[in-house]
C-alpha cells in the first residue's frame, strides 16, 4: 500500500475561479430518503455542479457559480418541503446539532397497546383459546395505526410524490390493509367473519418498525458526537495581553496578531507562534505524538493543544474557522457527508415489490369479481393478497440480525454503534492502524537504562529523587519503574524545573541535572561513552533523559523511554493477514518509533509523522486503489481518518472524538478484536441477507396462492407470522458466535 507524502498542514481544496462551495443549514429532514431526495432536487438546479446533504449535521454542501445567489438554493429547498439558511464562509467551526436524543416514548406506548392484541396468539400456542372483543381490539389498534403510525403515512405520501418506494410505503400499505380488513369484518352485518380480525398484525408491525426507526435515530445522534467532542477542545475564553495588562475575552473576539497568554495546564485557544517562554506542549490530539514536545520562542502551537508546566506568550496567526482544530472538525464533517448512504436491500426490493403487490391485488379483485360476480369474495381475496404481503418479516429481517449480532459482539467487548459498518465489513481488504494507544499501550515506560558510572540502583535513586514532585509523563514512568524503593532515603533541595529541557537540584550537597541533550550542553556536559548508545536509542524512536553531576561535567547514565507494544498486537496483525487483509501503520510519531513498531508487529507498510489531514488522505488513497478500508485508532487526531474510512474502529479508553467518529469501538482496547469485529460483521450481514431471502420467499410462494383464492386471511396471517418466526430464529443463531471461531460468511 502507498501513502501520500506527509504534509504538516491541513490544506483545503482550492476553489475554482468561477465556482464556489457553499454550506446551508437544513431543517425538517427525517430520514436518509429525505437527504437523498433533497440532493436530487439541488443537483437539478441550473448551474449547480454538485450537492451533498449531510443528515447527521443537517447541512447541505453545494458547489455552484459565484454569481448565483444563495436565495436560489433556499427557495428550491423550501419547495421540496424543508427549510434552508446559508452559513457564512467565515463562520466558526460547525456547531453540534441541537437535536436531542430520540424520544422512545412512542415506541413504549405502541408496545403497551400492542401487547394485549398479541397475547391471545401466545395463549393459543399453549392450548388456551380466547380473544379480546372486537371493539376493544379496534380501540387498542386505532391510536397505533393513525396516531403513532402517522409518520409512515406522511413518508409514504412523499415517496409516492417522488415516484419512489420505501419501507414506510410498504408499512403504510400493509398495515392499512390489515386494519381495513379487520374493520370491514368487525362491521360486517352478517357477523360471520368476526373471529378473523387482524388488528394485532397492523399494530405489531407499526410497533416493530417504530422501534427500528428509534434505533436509527440514536445512531444518527451518536454520529454527531464526533463533532461535539472536537468542539469541546475549543476554549470559550482567551487571555490576551494589551499594554502590559492581561484580560479574558470571548474566543471569537480574538484577532490575528493578538498576544495570547497561556498558563500551565491551559488549552491553546488559537493557532500561533510563541514569542516568550519555554514549555512542553501536549499535541497528541493533533499529531499523535505520545509525549509532550518541547516548545520555545519561534515554534508554532495549535488550537486544542494543552500547555505544560511553563507559561507561554503566543502571537495569534489563525483564529476561528482558520485554526487547525476547526479544519479537523470540517474534515470530519466532510468525510461524513461524503459517505454515500448504504441502500438497504429491503428498500431496493420495495421499489419493485410495492407496485407488483398493488397490481396483483387489483388484478385479484377484478378477476374474481368478473369470474364469480361475488364482490365480497373478490374483496376478501384482494385484501388477502395485501395481508400476505404485509412487510412484517421484511421489517424484522435486518433489525433482528443486527440486534443479535451486535449483542453477541458486545458480550465479547465489541461495541457496534454504526450499523452501516456491518454491511461493509465483509468487503474490508485493508486495515490501517494508528500506533500510539492502538498497537502500543499509549503511555511511556522506562525500557532501557545505560550507565556511565556507578550502579543501576544508585542511578535510579538519584533520578527518582530529582523527579519526585514532577507530573511529566517521563517522571511518572520513572517512578513506576523504580517502585517503592526508588528514592532509597535521599532528599532533594533547590529543585528547579526547566520547561522544555529538564530539572536541576541538589542531593547531599551535590548539584545534579536531569533532562534532554540541550540541558547537558547548557551545563557543559558531554555524552562521552554513552553517545553511541544514545544515537541507537533515538533511531529506534525512544525518548531520552540524561542524568549528570554538574561538578564532574560527565554523565552518570541515560534513561530510554518508549511506548510498549500491546501484548496481542503482533497476533492481531497475523490474524488479519491470514484472512487475506493487508495491514498498514500510519502515525504522527517519529520515524524511528514507527519503524520499530512495524518490525515488531509485521505490518505490510508504515508511514510516520503524518498529521490528521494526511491520515485522511492516506485512507482516501487506499480507497482509490480499490480497497475497502478499516481505520483503527484512539486519538482525536485519528477522527478525520476514522470518518473517511469505510469503517472506523476505535480503541476503548481513547479520545471521545475518535470513539464517536468510529462505527465500532473495542471496549477492551485489544487489537486482536479487530479481526473479530470484521468476522461478526460478516456473519451478521450474511444473516441479514438470509432473512431477507426467507421474508421474500414467503411472498413469492404465498402471493400466487392468495391471488388464486387458495388462502384465506387467516392462513395469510399465519404465513406472515411464520416468516417472522423464521427470520428471528435464524438471527438468534448469532448468539453462539465466539471471537476465536474461524471466520466465515455464515
XYZ file of C-alpha atoms in Angstrom:
746
model
C 0.000 0.000 0.000
C 1.208 3.502 -0.811
C 0.722 6.632 1.244
C 0.852 10.262 0.093
C 3.823 12.221 1.487
C 3.276 13.704 4.972
C 2.022 17.270 4.994
C 2.442 19.297 8.195
C -0.583 21.458 7.445
C -4.229 20.887 6.645
C -4.736 22.010 3.076
C -8.264 22.666 1.939
C -9.082 22.025 -1.700
C -8.532 25.141 -3.825
C -11.656 26.669 -5.278
C -12.169 27.278 -8.964
C -12.225 30.936 -10.070
C -15.857 30.663 -11.168
C -17.185 28.071 -8.723
C -17.870 28.405 -5.022
C -18.504 25.868 -2.290
C -21.381 26.969 -0.065
C -22.871 25.441 3.060
C -26.528 25.631 4.110
C -28.198 24.664 7.381
C -31.190 22.409 6.651
C -34.234 21.867 8.855
C -37.028 19.340 8.503
C -35.186 16.192 7.364
C -36.437 12.966 8.993
C -34.533 10.145 7.328
C -31.950 9.172 4.748
C -34.523 9.323 1.962
C -35.081 12.994 2.817
C -31.381 13.698 2.336
C -31.252 11.699 -0.912
C -34.359 13.406 -2.285
C -33.033 16.844 -1.364
C -29.707 16.058 -3.042
C -31.585 15.163 -6.225
C -33.531 18.439 -6.069
C -30.378 20.519 -5.614
C -28.426 18.726 -8.336
C -31.185 19.516 -10.855
C -30.829 23.276 -10.316
C -29.324 25.174 -13.250
C -25.650 25.856 -12.646
C -25.208 23.532 -9.650
C -22.142 21.335 -10.165
C -22.581 19.136 -7.107
C -24.623 18.766 -3.920
C -24.152 16.710 -0.775
C -26.640 16.652 2.076
C -25.419 15.507 5.490
C -28.292 14.206 7.602
C -26.144 13.975 10.764
C -25.049 17.625 10.734
C -28.230 18.842 8.990
C -26.195 20.693 6.387
C -26.074 20.814 2.590
C -22.792 21.342 0.716
C -23.446 22.867 -2.697
C -20.953 23.742 -5.449
C -22.242 26.415 -7.831
C -21.056 29.517 -9.750
C -20.219 32.531 -7.593
C -22.663 34.727 -9.479
C -25.695 32.627 -8.481
C -27.462 33.869 -5.341
C -27.878 31.694 -2.269
C -31.586 32.505 -2.349
C -31.926 30.177 -5.353
C -30.891 27.209 -3.211
C -33.012 28.370 -0.272
C -36.120 28.597 -2.462
C -35.531 25.172 -4.028
C -35.185 23.602 -0.578
C -38.385 25.340 0.567
C -40.342 23.990 -2.397
C -39.071 20.492 -1.556
C -40.658 20.811 1.881
C -37.665 21.813 4.011
C -36.014 24.991 5.291
C -32.523 26.270 4.463
C -30.284 29.120 5.570
C -26.776 29.920 4.222
C -23.781 29.554 6.560
C -21.303 32.484 6.303
C -17.954 31.454 4.835
C -16.071 32.967 7.803
C -18.183 31.176 10.409
C -16.657 29.339 13.338
C -16.417 25.553 13.218
C -19.759 23.824 12.624
C -21.734 23.565 15.825
C -23.222 20.325 17.013
C -26.804 19.629 16.111
C -29.398 20.785 18.587
C -31.279 17.555 18.028
C -31.823 15.800 21.352
C -31.687 12.059 21.881
C -34.627 10.414 20.085
C -37.769 10.043 22.170
C -38.512 6.408 22.957
C -41.921 7.073 24.479
C -43.882 6.439 21.253
C -42.230 3.017 20.984
C -43.097 2.173 24.582
C -46.689 3.376 24.147
C -47.101 1.390 20.922
C -45.782 -1.720 22.660
C -48.181 -1.253 25.595
C -51.140 -1.010 23.218
C -49.971 -3.933 21.047
C -49.191 -6.493 23.760
C -52.869 -7.178 24.632
C -53.531 -7.758 20.926
C -50.692 -10.265 20.557
C -51.303 -12.066 23.870
C -54.189 -14.263 22.590
C -51.881 -15.684 19.901
C -49.372 -16.650 22.583
C -52.057 -18.310 24.694
C -53.286 -20.222 21.645
C -49.887 -21.914 21.404
C -50.407 -23.095 24.999
C -53.820 -24.535 24.105
C -55.884 -21.694 25.572
C -58.304 -20.185 23.086
C -59.678 -16.748 23.812
C -59.850 -13.402 22.065
C -60.461 -9.815 23.049
C -63.808 -8.364 21.957
C -63.586 -6.802 18.511
C -64.464 -3.323 19.702
C -61.621 -3.481 22.283
C -59.158 -4.589 19.604
C -60.276 -1.636 17.486
C -59.838 0.709 20.449
C -56.266 -0.513 21.050
C -55.148 -0.651 17.403
C -56.555 2.687 16.195
C -54.129 5.009 18.055
C -51.193 2.821 16.999
C -52.273 2.891 13.374
C -53.310 6.501 12.905
C -51.558 8.440 15.682
C -48.247 6.703 16.392
C -48.064 5.474 12.795
C -48.942 8.824 11.212
C -45.269 9.440 10.328
C -45.301 6.418 7.996
C -48.272 7.764 6.088
C -46.522 11.124 5.676
C -43.309 9.482 4.478
C -45.253 7.183 2.159
C -47.026 10.187 0.638
C -43.695 11.932 -0.023
C -42.335 8.753 -1.609
C -45.357 8.498 -3.873
C -44.982 12.141 -4.909
C -41.351 11.405 -5.778
C -42.374 8.251 -7.687
C -40.261 6.042 -5.424
C -40.891 3.207 -2.989
C -39.565 2.718 0.524
C -40.174 0.717 3.672
C -42.537 3.379 5.008
C -44.707 2.933 1.943
C -44.773 -0.841 2.475
C -45.645 -0.354 6.140
C -48.441 2.070 5.313
C -49.960 -0.223 2.674
C -49.592 -3.467 4.624
C -50.859 -2.198 7.957
C -53.679 -0.263 6.336
C -54.758 -3.429 4.529
C -54.739 -5.464 7.748
C -56.517 -2.715 9.682
C -59.064 -2.108 6.914
C -59.864 -5.804 6.562
C -60.320 -6.123 10.318
C -62.607 -3.094 10.414
C -64.625 -4.481 7.495
C -65.033 -7.826 9.254
C -65.908 -6.154 12.553
C -68.653 -4.110 10.902
C -69.920 -6.982 8.727
C -73.688 -7.203 9.417
C -73.670 -10.961 8.903
C -71.170 -11.386 11.718
C -69.696 -14.472 10.086
C -66.177 -13.154 9.974
C -65.913 -11.567 13.402
C -63.478 -14.243 14.566
C -60.914 -13.285 11.950
C -59.536 -9.891 12.892
C -56.017 -8.677 12.124
C -55.658 -5.634 14.335
C -52.704 -7.327 16.056
C -50.908 -7.540 12.697
C -51.182 -3.835 11.931
C -50.316 -2.754 15.489
C -47.340 -5.117 15.822
C -45.829 -4.080 12.508
C -46.134 -0.399 13.426
C -44.524 -1.063 16.827
C -41.581 -3.036 15.418
C -40.832 -0.504 12.706
C -41.097 2.367 15.203
C -38.503 0.550 17.304
C -36.213 0.236 14.286
C -36.624 3.921 13.485
C -35.756 4.771 17.096
C -32.538 2.737 16.878
C -31.661 4.501 13.618
C -32.286 7.930 15.167
C -29.977 7.092 18.083
C -27.233 6.128 15.635
C -27.595 9.459 13.825
C -27.401 11.325 17.135
C -24.224 9.437 18.052
C -22.692 10.337 14.694
C -22.837 13.994 15.684
C -20.934 13.222 18.896
C -17.645 13.229 16.974
C -18.065 16.896 16.135
C -19.292 17.685 19.661
C -16.175 16.057 21.144
C -13.952 18.110 18.848
C -15.870 21.270 19.698
C -15.134 20.637 23.373
C -11.423 21.202 22.672
C -12.048 24.822 21.736
C -11.877 27.115 24.808
C -14.615 29.711 25.180
C -12.243 32.394 26.500
C -8.744 33.588 25.664
C -6.411 35.660 27.850
C -4.815 38.447 25.797
C -2.138 40.952 26.781
C -2.559 44.594 25.783
C -0.359 47.437 27.072
C 1.136 45.132 29.691
C -2.223 44.085 31.173
C -3.924 40.692 30.799
C -7.668 40.279 30.317
C -10.025 37.462 29.325
C -12.149 37.911 26.207
C -14.501 35.608 24.234
C -12.598 33.411 21.817
C -14.499 34.869 18.842
C -13.188 38.347 19.750
C -9.522 37.401 19.261
C -7.966 38.798 16.082
C -4.695 37.907 14.328
C -1.551 39.352 15.962
C -3.176 39.461 19.415
C -0.812 38.307 22.170
C -2.378 35.325 23.959
C -1.175 34.370 27.449
C -1.051 30.646 28.268
C -0.653 29.470 31.846
C 0.420 25.989 32.894
C -2.155 23.327 32.038
C -4.329 25.574 29.856
C -5.620 24.600 26.440
C -4.365 26.656 23.497
C -7.268 28.759 22.079
C -5.689 29.829 18.756
C -3.033 28.848 16.256
C 0.037 30.980 16.813
C 3.765 31.451 17.248
C 5.488 31.524 20.647
C 7.155 34.875 21.366
C 8.085 34.244 25.023
C 8.516 31.240 27.323
C 9.549 27.601 27.334
C 7.232 24.678 27.919
C 6.259 21.146 26.953
C 3.061 21.079 24.910
C 0.784 18.052 24.603
C -0.184 17.936 20.908
C -1.346 14.334 20.855
C -4.796 15.290 19.594
C -3.202 16.901 16.537
C -0.080 14.877 15.730
C -0.463 11.550 17.514
C 2.823 12.143 19.343
C 2.566 10.180 22.592
C 4.757 12.567 24.623
C 4.601 16.329 25.199
C 7.015 18.113 22.882
C 9.368 20.977 23.914
C 8.329 24.385 22.601
C 10.326 27.631 22.632
C 10.139 31.101 21.028
C 9.623 30.799 17.285
C 7.812 27.460 17.490
C 4.197 27.090 16.431
C 1.336 25.897 18.637
C -2.137 24.853 17.541
C -5.597 25.357 18.925
C -6.680 22.463 21.122
C -3.181 21.548 22.365
C -2.512 21.567 26.129
C 0.273 23.674 27.585
C 2.621 22.027 30.075
C 4.363 23.455 33.140
C 5.746 26.664 31.611
C 3.983 29.952 30.834
C 3.862 30.996 27.172
C 3.101 34.167 25.274
C 1.713 33.383 21.817
C 1.068 35.695 18.869
C -2.184 34.600 17.175
C -1.826 33.708 13.496
C -5.135 31.877 12.880
C -8.458 32.102 14.676
C -11.946 30.640 14.423
C -12.583 28.733 11.218
C -8.938 29.074 10.114
C -7.396 27.130 13.010
C -6.078 23.612 12.606
C -8.679 22.313 15.068
C -11.502 23.949 13.098
C -10.237 22.381 9.897
C -10.049 18.972 11.568
C -13.702 19.436 12.558
C -14.548 20.280 8.963
C -12.607 17.230 7.746
C -14.739 15.019 9.982
C -17.933 16.678 8.786
C -16.895 16.499 5.123
C -15.892 12.855 5.419
C -19.263 12.015 6.972
C -21.092 13.985 4.311
C -19.142 12.242 1.524
C -20.214 8.791 2.666
C -22.907 7.530 0.308
C -25.720 6.047 2.447
C -25.973 2.305 2.008
C -29.263 1.461 0.340
C -31.000 -1.239 2.322
C -31.768 -4.420 0.456
C -35.340 -4.170 1.691
C -35.674 -0.643 0.316
C -34.300 -1.719 -3.055
C -36.769 -4.588 -3.138
C -39.645 -2.347 -2.107
C -39.279 -0.114 -5.165
C -40.339 -3.114 -7.282
C -42.306 -5.052 -4.690
C -44.871 -2.359 -3.892
C -46.219 -1.759 -7.413
C -46.209 -5.507 -8.096
C -48.290 -6.210 -4.986
C -50.729 -3.434 -5.864
C -51.107 -4.792 -9.385
C -51.655 -8.336 -8.098
C -54.239 -7.133 -5.575
C -56.075 -5.085 -8.207
C -55.949 -7.978 -10.652
C -57.259 -10.357 -7.992
C -60.178 -8.061 -7.165
C -61.122 -7.539 -10.801
C -60.600 -11.155 -11.832
C -62.677 -12.747 -9.089
C -65.409 -10.139 -9.426
C -65.694 -10.739 -13.177
C -65.469 -14.524 -12.891
C -67.792 -15.079 -9.929
C -69.773 -11.883 -9.583
C -69.132 -12.071 -5.841
C -67.829 -8.618 -4.922
C -67.385 -9.507 -1.240
C -65.378 -12.649 -2.006
C -63.267 -10.742 -4.538
C -62.534 -8.085 -1.930
C -61.535 -10.696 0.661
C -59.153 -12.355 -1.820
C -57.654 -8.988 -2.807
C -57.121 -7.987 0.813
C -55.618 -11.428 1.460
C -53.013 -10.575 -1.149
C -52.180 -7.374 0.737
C -52.151 -9.166 4.100
C -49.781 -11.858 2.885
C -47.556 -9.089 1.500
C -47.526 -7.217 4.807
C -43.828 -6.429 5.378
C -43.616 -7.766 8.925
C -40.782 -10.170 8.140
C -39.125 -7.596 5.882
C -39.250 -5.152 8.766
C -37.741 -7.740 11.112
C -35.145 -9.150 8.728
C -32.360 -6.630 9.251
C -33.158 -5.383 12.806
C -33.306 -8.932 14.175
C -29.934 -9.819 12.670
C -28.413 -6.525 13.767
C -29.636 -6.873 17.352
C -28.471 -10.482 17.619
C -25.112 -9.784 16.002
C -24.352 -6.621 17.913
C -25.484 -8.263 21.152
C -23.099 -11.177 20.609
C -20.314 -8.739 19.750
C -20.970 -6.637 22.853
C -20.651 -9.675 25.088
C -17.108 -10.062 23.797
C -16.068 -6.430 24.052
C -17.012 -5.183 20.558
C -19.437 -2.256 20.527
C -21.015 -1.704 17.098
C -22.625 1.744 17.021
C -22.879 2.285 13.270
C -24.974 -0.435 11.660
C -23.706 0.506 8.196
C -20.326 -0.880 9.298
C -21.922 -4.330 9.451
C -22.916 -4.108 5.807
C -19.489 -3.005 4.591
C -17.118 -5.005 6.830
C -17.421 -8.131 4.703
C -15.588 -6.281 1.905
C -12.684 -4.963 4.001
C -9.390 -5.623 2.249
C -7.075 -3.222 4.122
C -6.751 -2.285 7.792
C -4.829 0.872 8.749
C -3.590 1.099 12.338
C -2.640 4.156 14.306
C 0.343 3.464 16.592
C 0.011 5.246 19.912
C -2.701 3.713 22.087
C -3.665 1.270 19.344
C -0.823 -1.142 18.651
C 1.013 0.299 21.661
C -0.257 0.916 25.191
C -0.300 4.708 24.778
C 1.828 5.676 27.777
C 5.623 5.972 28.103
C 7.538 3.367 30.065
C 11.182 3.013 31.057
C 12.568 0.489 28.594
C 16.358 0.707 28.961
C 18.987 2.168 31.291
C 22.629 2.832 30.333
C 25.347 3.536 32.907
C 28.453 5.662 32.533
C 29.489 5.117 36.156
C 28.061 3.781 39.412
C 25.326 1.153 39.585
C 21.752 0.969 38.423
C 20.182 1.119 41.898
C 22.086 4.284 42.856
C 21.379 5.881 39.473
C 17.661 5.157 39.773
C 17.560 6.559 43.319
C 19.126 9.852 42.221
C 16.757 10.157 39.229
C 13.594 9.400 41.231
C 14.626 11.858 43.962
C 15.100 14.669 41.427
C 11.747 13.908 39.747
C 9.723 13.354 42.938
C 7.328 16.275 42.501
C 7.141 16.293 38.688
C 3.957 15.483 36.749
C 5.840 14.977 33.493
C 4.897 11.641 31.831
C 8.538 10.534 31.808
C 8.857 11.306 35.520
C 5.787 9.177 36.246
C 7.195 6.351 34.123
C 10.472 6.575 36.044
C 8.725 6.377 39.412
C 6.595 3.454 38.220
C 9.717 1.576 37.146
C 11.562 2.282 40.410
C 8.732 1.156 42.658
C 8.540 1.707 46.412
C 12.315 1.546 46.971
C 13.074 4.181 44.357
C 14.341 7.101 46.480
C 16.430 4.989 48.879
C 16.076 7.613 51.618
C 17.510 10.508 49.554
C 16.138 14.051 49.723
C 16.482 16.746 47.062
C 16.561 20.516 47.544
C 16.747 23.611 45.362
C 14.706 21.857 42.664
C 14.197 23.938 39.515
C 12.043 22.782 36.617
C 13.273 23.995 33.249
C 10.377 23.663 30.763
C 11.414 22.006 27.540
C 14.766 20.874 28.994
C 14.504 19.054 32.332
C 15.197 19.630 36.024
C 18.107 20.622 38.308
C 18.524 20.057 42.047
C 20.847 19.261 44.945
C 21.210 15.935 46.733
C 23.588 15.609 49.702
C 25.324 18.827 48.726
C 25.914 17.783 45.117
C 24.161 19.502 42.204
C 22.605 17.238 39.571
C 20.852 17.806 36.280
C 18.397 15.507 34.511
C 16.887 16.213 31.123
C 17.485 16.266 27.405
C 20.696 16.789 25.446
C 20.108 20.528 25.294
C 20.250 20.727 29.109
C 23.522 18.804 29.119
C 25.038 21.182 26.582
C 23.965 24.213 28.640
C 25.981 22.835 31.581
C 28.973 21.776 29.524
C 28.328 18.059 29.908
C 29.418 15.829 27.017
C 27.674 12.479 26.369
C 31.031 10.757 26.284
C 30.881 6.948 26.141
C 27.073 6.968 26.014
C 26.872 8.904 22.728
C 26.738 5.775 20.593
C 24.026 4.178 22.746
C 22.027 7.417 22.656
C 22.176 7.580 18.860
C 20.938 3.997 18.553
C 18.110 4.519 21.020
C 16.972 7.715 19.306
C 16.997 5.947 15.945
C 14.638 3.374 17.439
C 12.259 6.176 18.427
C 12.948 6.259 22.170
C 12.772 9.435 24.266
C 15.992 10.000 26.247
C 16.682 11.557 29.644
C 20.293 12.141 30.806
C 21.459 12.268 34.435
C 24.719 14.093 35.218
C 26.610 15.508 38.200
C 27.486 19.141 37.490
C 30.799 19.050 39.397
C 32.243 16.266 37.220
C 30.859 17.521 33.918
C 30.276 13.900 32.925
C 27.012 11.947 32.529
C 26.177 9.285 35.106
C 23.634 7.484 32.999
C 20.970 7.512 30.373
C 17.287 6.515 30.561
C 15.378 5.430 27.435
C 11.583 5.695 27.433
C 9.165 4.337 24.912
C 5.605 3.218 24.315
C 5.434 -0.540 24.841
C 3.699 -2.781 22.292
C 0.350 -4.241 23.337
C 0.723 -7.970 24.087
C -1.724 -9.029 21.345
C -0.598 -6.552 18.656
C 1.580 -8.917 16.640
C -1.005 -11.729 16.838
C -3.713 -9.298 15.705
C -1.735 -8.390 12.577
C -1.020 -12.053 11.817
C -4.728 -12.872 12.158
C -5.705 -10.168 9.697
C -3.060 -11.269 7.212
C -4.335 -14.850 7.466
C -7.732 -13.514 6.390
C -6.175 -12.006 3.278
C -6.390 -8.451 4.634
C -3.483 -6.066 4.090
C -2.236 -4.092 7.086
C -0.552 -0.713 7.433
C 0.689 1.540 10.221
C 0.260 5.301 9.934
C 1.245 7.569 12.820
C 2.097 11.122 13.738
C 5.015 9.844 15.829
C 8.654 9.883 14.722
C 10.071 7.602 12.045
C 12.206 5.560 14.426
C 9.273 4.659 16.648
C 7.107 3.779 13.643
C 9.859 1.616 12.163
C 10.337 -0.286 15.439
C 6.621 -1.000 15.901
C 6.225 -2.034 12.255
C 9.096 -4.500 12.594
C 7.729 -5.973 15.826
C 4.156 -6.393 14.557
C 4.862 -7.363 10.945
C 2.526 -4.848 9.255
C 2.864 -4.691 5.487
C 3.774 -0.974 5.353
C 4.192 2.033 7.605
C 4.291 5.838 7.445
C 5.386 8.287 10.154
C 4.998 11.980 11.064
C 1.585 12.205 9.400
C -0.884 14.820 10.644
C -4.688 14.324 10.730
C -5.283 15.590 7.187
C -2.519 13.311 5.933
C -4.090 10.325 7.659
C -7.421 11.029 5.996
C -5.661 11.438 2.628
C -3.866 8.117 3.145
C -7.190 6.392 3.715
C -8.659 8.054 0.627
C -5.621 6.961 -1.412
C -6.190 3.336 -0.437
C -9.859 3.633 -1.362
C -8.892 4.986 -4.787
C -6.706 1.900 -5.254
C -9.839 -0.191 -4.868
C -9.510 -1.173 -1.212
C -12.304 -1.231 1.320
C -10.533 0.338 4.291
C -10.916 -0.018 8.052
C -9.082 2.579 10.178
C -8.145 1.654 13.756
C -7.236 4.495 16.144
C -7.791 6.029 19.558
C -6.853 9.714 19.350
C -8.621 12.896 18.341
C -6.064 13.177 15.567
C -7.480 9.907 14.159
C -11.051 11.236 13.916
C -10.833 12.513 10.287
C -9.299 9.223 9.100
C -11.854 7.198 11.079
C -14.643 9.165 9.426
C -13.056 8.910 5.960
C -12.592 5.120 6.167
C -15.262 2.680 5.093
C -15.276 1.518 8.721
C -13.750 3.317 11.701
C -12.668 1.139 14.634
C -11.810 2.969 17.872
C -9.909 1.574 20.831
C -11.848 1.809 24.097
C -10.346 4.279 26.569
C -9.223 6.586 23.757
C -10.406 10.087 22.939
C -14.170 10.680 22.766
C -13.878 12.178 19.280
C -12.234 9.005 17.963
C -14.833 6.763 19.587
C -17.758 8.841 18.301
C -16.314 9.101 14.780
C -15.930 5.315 14.577
C -18.611 2.780 13.784
C -17.042 0.114 16.016
C -15.401 0.509 19.441
C -13.218 -2.184 21.002
C -14.146 -1.869 24.651
C -11.164 -3.883 25.925
C -8.699 -1.938 23.780
C -7.422 -5.232 22.382
C -6.210 -5.049 18.748
C -6.954 -8.765 18.391
C -10.635 -7.795 18.394
C -10.207 -6.019 15.039
C -10.375 -9.310 13.136
C -13.188 -10.464 15.418
C -15.221 -7.328 14.664
C -14.848 -7.958 10.927
C -15.863 -11.577 11.455
C -19.062 -10.814 13.386
C -19.928 -8.130 10.841
C -19.590 -10.637 8.002
C -21.737 -13.158 9.813
C -24.365 -10.585 10.740
C -24.542 -9.304 7.163
C -24.956 -12.890 5.973
C -27.883 -13.324 8.376
C -29.438 -10.129 7.075
C -29.330 -11.458 3.520
C -30.646 -14.857 4.578
C -33.512 -13.230 6.479
C -34.429 -11.048 3.532
C -34.452 -14.159 1.360
C -36.780 -16.038 3.723
C -39.006 -12.989 4.132
C -39.253 -12.684 0.354
C -39.738 -16.381 -0.412
C -42.938 -16.425 1.605
C -44.270 -13.675 -0.618
C -43.126 -15.471 -3.763
C -44.972 -18.624 -2.707
C -47.980 -17.130 -0.926
C -48.869 -14.256 -3.254
C -49.907 -16.549 -6.137
C -51.838 -18.770 -3.707
C -53.645 -15.737 -2.301
C -54.440 -14.414 -5.783
C -55.851 -17.806 -6.786
C -58.112 -17.846 -3.740
C -56.298 -20.795 -2.156
C -55.549 -18.808 1.003
C -57.881 -17.023 3.338
C -56.855 -14.064 5.521
C -56.281 -16.368 8.479
C -53.834 -18.519 6.539
C -52.221 -15.376 5.129
C -51.680 -14.003 8.613
C -50.278 -17.365 9.758
C -47.882 -17.423 6.811
C -46.575 -13.982 7.624
C -46.279 -14.918 11.317
C -44.265 -17.986 10.306
C -41.985 -15.838 8.168
C -41.367 -13.569 11.157
C -40.569 -16.530 13.405
C -38.146 -17.937 10.847
C -36.142 -14.735 10.459
C -35.943 -14.202 14.233
C -34.885 -17.805 14.851
C -32.243 -17.560 12.145
C -30.913 -14.326 13.611
C -30.695 -15.843 17.100
C -28.137 -18.351 15.811
C -25.634 -15.474 16.019
C -25.789 -15.731 19.815
C -23.484 -18.766 19.539
C -20.707 -16.715 17.925
C -17.288 -16.585 19.600
C -14.319 -14.368 18.591
C -11.934 -17.301 18.167
C -14.119 -19.136 15.668
C -12.827 -19.465 12.097
C -14.032 -16.520 10.047
C -16.830 -17.259 7.627
C -19.850 -15.756 5.985
C -22.488 -17.882 7.592
